[in-house]
XYZ file of C-alpha atoms in Angstrom:
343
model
C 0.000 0.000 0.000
C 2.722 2.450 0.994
C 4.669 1.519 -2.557
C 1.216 2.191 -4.401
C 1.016 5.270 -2.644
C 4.601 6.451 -2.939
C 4.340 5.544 -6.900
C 1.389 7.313 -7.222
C 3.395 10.422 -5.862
C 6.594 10.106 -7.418
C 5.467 8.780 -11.058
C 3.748 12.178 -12.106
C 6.510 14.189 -11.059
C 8.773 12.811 -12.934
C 7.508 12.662 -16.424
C 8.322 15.863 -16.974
C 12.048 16.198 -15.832
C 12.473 13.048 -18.106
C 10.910 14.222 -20.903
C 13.298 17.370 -20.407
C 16.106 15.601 -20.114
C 15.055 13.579 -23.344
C 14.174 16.884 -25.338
C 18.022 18.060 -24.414
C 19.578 15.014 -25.020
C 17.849 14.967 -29.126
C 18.315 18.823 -29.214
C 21.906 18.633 -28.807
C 22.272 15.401 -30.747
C 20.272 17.320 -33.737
C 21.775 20.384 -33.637
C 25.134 19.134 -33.204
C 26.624 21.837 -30.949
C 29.367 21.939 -28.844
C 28.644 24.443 -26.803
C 26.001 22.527 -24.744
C 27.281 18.819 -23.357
C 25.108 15.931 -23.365
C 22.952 14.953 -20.521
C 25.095 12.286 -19.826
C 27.689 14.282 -19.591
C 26.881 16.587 -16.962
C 25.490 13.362 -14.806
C 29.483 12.839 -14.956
C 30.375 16.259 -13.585
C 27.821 15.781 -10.739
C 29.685 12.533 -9.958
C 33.212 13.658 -9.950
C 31.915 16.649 -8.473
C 30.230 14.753 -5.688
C 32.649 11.632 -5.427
C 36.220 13.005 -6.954
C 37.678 10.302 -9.169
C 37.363 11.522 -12.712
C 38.543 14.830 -13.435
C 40.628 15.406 -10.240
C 40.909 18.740 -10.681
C 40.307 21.859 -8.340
C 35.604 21.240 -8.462
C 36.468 17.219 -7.388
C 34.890 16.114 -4.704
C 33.718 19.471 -2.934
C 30.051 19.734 -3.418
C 29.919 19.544 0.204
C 32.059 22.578 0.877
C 30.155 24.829 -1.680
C 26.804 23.267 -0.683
C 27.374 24.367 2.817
C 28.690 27.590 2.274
C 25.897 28.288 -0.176
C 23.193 27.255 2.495
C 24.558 29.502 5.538
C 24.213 32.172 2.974
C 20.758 31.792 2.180
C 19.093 30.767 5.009
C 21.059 34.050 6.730
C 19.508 36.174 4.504
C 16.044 33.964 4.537
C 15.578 33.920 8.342
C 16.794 37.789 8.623
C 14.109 38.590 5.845
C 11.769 36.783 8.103
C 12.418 37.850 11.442
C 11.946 41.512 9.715
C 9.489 41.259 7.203
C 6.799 39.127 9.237
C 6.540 41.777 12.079
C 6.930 44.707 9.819
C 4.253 43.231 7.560
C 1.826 42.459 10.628
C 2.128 45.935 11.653
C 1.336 47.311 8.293
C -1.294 45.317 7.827
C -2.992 46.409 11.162
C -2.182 50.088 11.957
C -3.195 52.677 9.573
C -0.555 54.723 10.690
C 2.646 52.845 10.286
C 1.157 51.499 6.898
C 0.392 54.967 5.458
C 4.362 56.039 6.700
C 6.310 52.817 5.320
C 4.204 51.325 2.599
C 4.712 53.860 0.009
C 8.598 53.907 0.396
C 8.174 49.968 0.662
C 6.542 49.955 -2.805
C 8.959 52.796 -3.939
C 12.027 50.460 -2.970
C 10.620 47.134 -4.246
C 10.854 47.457 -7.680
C 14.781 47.761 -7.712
C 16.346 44.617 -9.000
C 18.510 43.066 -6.868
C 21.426 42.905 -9.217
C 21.300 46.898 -9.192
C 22.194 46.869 -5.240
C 25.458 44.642 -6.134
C 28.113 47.364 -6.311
C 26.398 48.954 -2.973
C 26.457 46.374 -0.687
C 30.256 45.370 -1.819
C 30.696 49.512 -0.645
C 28.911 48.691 2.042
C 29.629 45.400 3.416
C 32.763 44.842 1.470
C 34.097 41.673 -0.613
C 32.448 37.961 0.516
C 29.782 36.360 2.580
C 28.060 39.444 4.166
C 27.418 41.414 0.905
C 25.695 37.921 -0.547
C 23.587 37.814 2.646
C 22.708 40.913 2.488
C 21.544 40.657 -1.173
C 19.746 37.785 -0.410
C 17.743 39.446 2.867
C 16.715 41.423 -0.122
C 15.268 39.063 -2.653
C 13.110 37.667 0.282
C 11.771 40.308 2.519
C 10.034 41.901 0.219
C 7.583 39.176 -0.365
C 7.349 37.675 3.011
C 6.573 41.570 4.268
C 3.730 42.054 1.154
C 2.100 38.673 2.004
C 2.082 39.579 5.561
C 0.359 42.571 5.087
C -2.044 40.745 2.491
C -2.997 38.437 4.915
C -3.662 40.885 7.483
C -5.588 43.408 5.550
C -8.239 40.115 4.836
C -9.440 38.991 8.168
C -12.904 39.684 8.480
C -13.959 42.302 10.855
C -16.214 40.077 12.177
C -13.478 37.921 13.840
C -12.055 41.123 15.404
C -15.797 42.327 16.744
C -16.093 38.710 17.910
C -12.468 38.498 19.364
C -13.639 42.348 21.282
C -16.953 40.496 22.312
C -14.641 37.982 24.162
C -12.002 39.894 25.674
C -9.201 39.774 23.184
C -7.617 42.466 23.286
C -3.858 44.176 22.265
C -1.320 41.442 22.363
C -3.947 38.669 22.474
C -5.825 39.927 19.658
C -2.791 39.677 17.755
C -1.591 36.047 18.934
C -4.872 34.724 18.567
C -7.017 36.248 16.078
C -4.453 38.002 13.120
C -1.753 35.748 13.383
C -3.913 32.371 12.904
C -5.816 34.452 10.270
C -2.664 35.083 8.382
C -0.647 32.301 8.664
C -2.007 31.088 4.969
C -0.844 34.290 3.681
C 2.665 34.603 5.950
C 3.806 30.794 4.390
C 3.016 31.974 0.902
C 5.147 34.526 1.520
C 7.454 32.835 2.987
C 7.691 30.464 0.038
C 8.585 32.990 -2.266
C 11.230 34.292 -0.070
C 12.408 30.842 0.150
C 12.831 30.607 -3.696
C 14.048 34.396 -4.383
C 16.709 33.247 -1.835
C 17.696 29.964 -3.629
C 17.742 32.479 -7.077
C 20.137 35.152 -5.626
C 22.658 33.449 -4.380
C 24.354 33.435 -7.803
C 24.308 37.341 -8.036
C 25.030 36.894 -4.070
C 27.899 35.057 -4.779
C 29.242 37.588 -7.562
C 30.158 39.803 -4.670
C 34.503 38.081 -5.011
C 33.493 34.919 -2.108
C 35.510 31.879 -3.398
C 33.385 29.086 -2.409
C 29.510 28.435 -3.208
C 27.550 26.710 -5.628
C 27.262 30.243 -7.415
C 31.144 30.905 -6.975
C 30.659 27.151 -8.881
C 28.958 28.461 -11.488
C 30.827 31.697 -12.197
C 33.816 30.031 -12.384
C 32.471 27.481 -14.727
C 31.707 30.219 -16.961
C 34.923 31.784 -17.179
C 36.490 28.510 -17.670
C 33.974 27.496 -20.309
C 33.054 24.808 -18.431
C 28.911 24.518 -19.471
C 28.841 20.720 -17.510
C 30.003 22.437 -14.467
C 27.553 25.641 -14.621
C 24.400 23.048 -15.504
C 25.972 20.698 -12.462
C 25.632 24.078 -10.066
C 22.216 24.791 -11.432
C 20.912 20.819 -10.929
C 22.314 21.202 -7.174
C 20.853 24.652 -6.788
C 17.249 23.327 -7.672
C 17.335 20.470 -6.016
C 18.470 21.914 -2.655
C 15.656 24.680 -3.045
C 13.264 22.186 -3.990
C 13.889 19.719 -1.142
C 13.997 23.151 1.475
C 10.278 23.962 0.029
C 8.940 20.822 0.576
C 10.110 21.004 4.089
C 8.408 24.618 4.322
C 5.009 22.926 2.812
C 5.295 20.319 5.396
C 5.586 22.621 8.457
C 2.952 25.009 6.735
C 0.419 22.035 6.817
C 1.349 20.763 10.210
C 1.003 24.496 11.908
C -1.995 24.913 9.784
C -3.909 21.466 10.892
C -2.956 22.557 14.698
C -4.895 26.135 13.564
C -7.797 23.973 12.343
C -8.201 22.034 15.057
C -11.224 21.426 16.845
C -12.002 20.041 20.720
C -13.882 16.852 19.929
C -17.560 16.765 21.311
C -17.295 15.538 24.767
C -13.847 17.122 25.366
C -14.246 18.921 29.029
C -13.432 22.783 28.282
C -13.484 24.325 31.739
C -16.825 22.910 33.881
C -18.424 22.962 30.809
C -18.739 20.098 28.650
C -19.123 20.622 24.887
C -21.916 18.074 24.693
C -23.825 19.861 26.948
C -23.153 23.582 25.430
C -26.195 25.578 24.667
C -24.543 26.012 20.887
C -27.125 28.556 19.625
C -25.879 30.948 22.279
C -22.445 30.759 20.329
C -23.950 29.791 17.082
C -22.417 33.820 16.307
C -19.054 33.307 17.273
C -18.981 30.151 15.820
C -19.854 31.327 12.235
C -17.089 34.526 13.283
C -14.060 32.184 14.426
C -14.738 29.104 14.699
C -15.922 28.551 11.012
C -13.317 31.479 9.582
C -10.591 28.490 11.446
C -9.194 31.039 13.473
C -9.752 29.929 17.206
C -10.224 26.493 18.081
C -12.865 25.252 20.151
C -11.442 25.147 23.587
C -9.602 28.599 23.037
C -13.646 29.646 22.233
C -14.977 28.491 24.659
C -12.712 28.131 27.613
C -13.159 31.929 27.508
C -16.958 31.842 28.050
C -17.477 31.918 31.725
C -21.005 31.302 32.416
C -21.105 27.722 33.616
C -24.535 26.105 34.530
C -26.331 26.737 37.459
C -27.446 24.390 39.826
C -30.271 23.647 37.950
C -28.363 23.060 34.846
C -29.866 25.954 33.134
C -27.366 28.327 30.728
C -27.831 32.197 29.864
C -30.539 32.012 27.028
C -32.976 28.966 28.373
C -35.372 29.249 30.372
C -34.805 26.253 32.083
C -32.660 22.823 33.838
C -33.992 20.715 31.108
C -34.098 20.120 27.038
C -37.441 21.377 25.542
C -37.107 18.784 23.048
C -35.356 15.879 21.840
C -32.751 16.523 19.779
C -30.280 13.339 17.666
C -27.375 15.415 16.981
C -24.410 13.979 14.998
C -21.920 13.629 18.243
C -19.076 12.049 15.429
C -17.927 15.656 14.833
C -18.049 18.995 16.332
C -21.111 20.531 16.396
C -21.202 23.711 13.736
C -23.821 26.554 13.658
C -27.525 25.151 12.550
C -26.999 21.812 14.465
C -30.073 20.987 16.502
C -29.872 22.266 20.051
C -32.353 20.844 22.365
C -32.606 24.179 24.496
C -34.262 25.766 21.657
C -38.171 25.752 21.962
């Protein structure tokens, strides 16, 4: 079952690489040129250049090195971009004030290709690793920061008036209601930081730093080495490929924790959600609970009108269900349910 299920996955994505590969391979059998090697060819430079034992020359057997030097390079520019920009963008998003003072500069500054910043931040930061950083905290705060803001800017105002109606306030409101509410947003953002990071660090790696995978690349094009500048690119795309997966995988983990609900009979407080008068929440259900924003027990661990002694909740009128009521108790119960305190 688990080699159906992996083949199911893995078959699809790879007819088009191979079919790639194959339209190289008869485009430069057809043509004829030099200029471009043979697919086989390059698979050779990856080998040596992974393994050592064909070329020996200076590129044997240091993928490692350049790999590692590439990755401290991105993900310092990556997780600067996002210690920045996801703030920065929250803050736009949410007060009028700071938004009307930064965003039009923000918009003013964005358009600026990267490459045109190169001979600055060598003034500024000098030759090597801190001037490719830099460039890459470019490339990706300016998309983590505009998602941010995105996201922000589309929570209903009915979440906020039903966050108010319970409290939430300042801090909370913003750990509880606009963060959750974002998150979509923030991790598509965060994606394309992810891959405008993966992108730079060839023009990052411009900046005179001697190891890299784009310090591999630049060198294979002064040398006229084309297998060694394809074998940078393969490495390149499959490192930032592998990193987004891992980025979709923690985006759907954090998400599914977001989503979560507190099964029916789960005690919340005194209160037991089998026994919850739901048409007395049935509005901040539809507000947060159905917008995914607060999960149950957050909801209604905050509500603090227990039962009295006669088992009677704000809204009946008495200790007792007026009617009989067969709700679904396999899921959660959601806004229209039957409620047997209804009359």
């Amino acid at each position: 079952m688990l080699l159906q299920s992996w083949r199911a996955t893995l078959i699809p994505m790879l007819v088009v690489p191979v079919a790639l590969v194959a339209a190289w391979h008869i485009g430069v059998r057809v043509t004829g040129t030099r200029l471009i090697p043979l697919p086989q060819d390059v698979g050779v430079m990856l080998y040596d250049f992974t393994f050592g034992g064909i070329y020996d020359d200076a590129f044997s057997k240091t993928i490692h090195i350049h790999f590692w030097k590439s990755v401290q390079r991105v993900y310092g520019g990556f997780f600067a971009a996002a210690v920045i920009g996801i703030p920065l963008g929250l803050l736009i998003g949410r007060i009028a004030a700071i938004r009307n003072l930064l965003d039009p500069t923000l918009q003013m500054l964005r358009p600026i290709p990267v490459t045109a910043w190169l001979p600055l931040s060598m003034i500024f930061f000098g030759l090597g690793p801190n001037a490719a950083i830099f460039l890459v905290f470019l490339g990706a705060f300016y998309p983590i920061v505009l998602n941010t803001t995105f996201g922000v800017r589309s929570v209903d105002n009915k979440l906020f008036e039903a966050a108010s109606m319970l409290g939430c306030t300042g801090g909370s409101l913003f750990r509880q209601v606009v963060l959750p509410a974002a998150m979509p947003s923030i991790f598509n953002g965060l994606r394309l930081g992810h891959g405008f990071s993966w992108i730079l660090i060839v023009v990052g790696e411009m900046t005179g730093v001697p190891e890299g995978l784009g310090a591999v690349i630049m060198d294979g094009r002064t040398l006229s080495r084309t297998d060694l500048v394809i074998a940078g690119m393969i490495v390149i795309g499959v490192a930032g490929f592998v990193t987004d997966r891992l980025i979709v995988l923690l985006n759907n983990r954090l998400l599914r924790k977001i989503l979560a609900i507190a099964p029916p009979g789960a005690k919340v407080g005194i209160i037991e959600l089998d026994e919850f008068p739901w048409s007395i929440a049935e509005p901040m259900i539809a507000a947060l609970g159905a917008a995914s924003v607060v999960d149950a027990t957050a909801l209604f661990a905050s509500i603090r009108q227990p039962a009295d002694d006669a088992g009677s909740y704000p809204g009946s009128s008495g200790g007792t269900p007026r009617r009989s009521c067969k709700a679904d108790r396999s899921r959660p119960p959601r806004p229209g349910d039957c409620d047997p305190w209804l009359p």
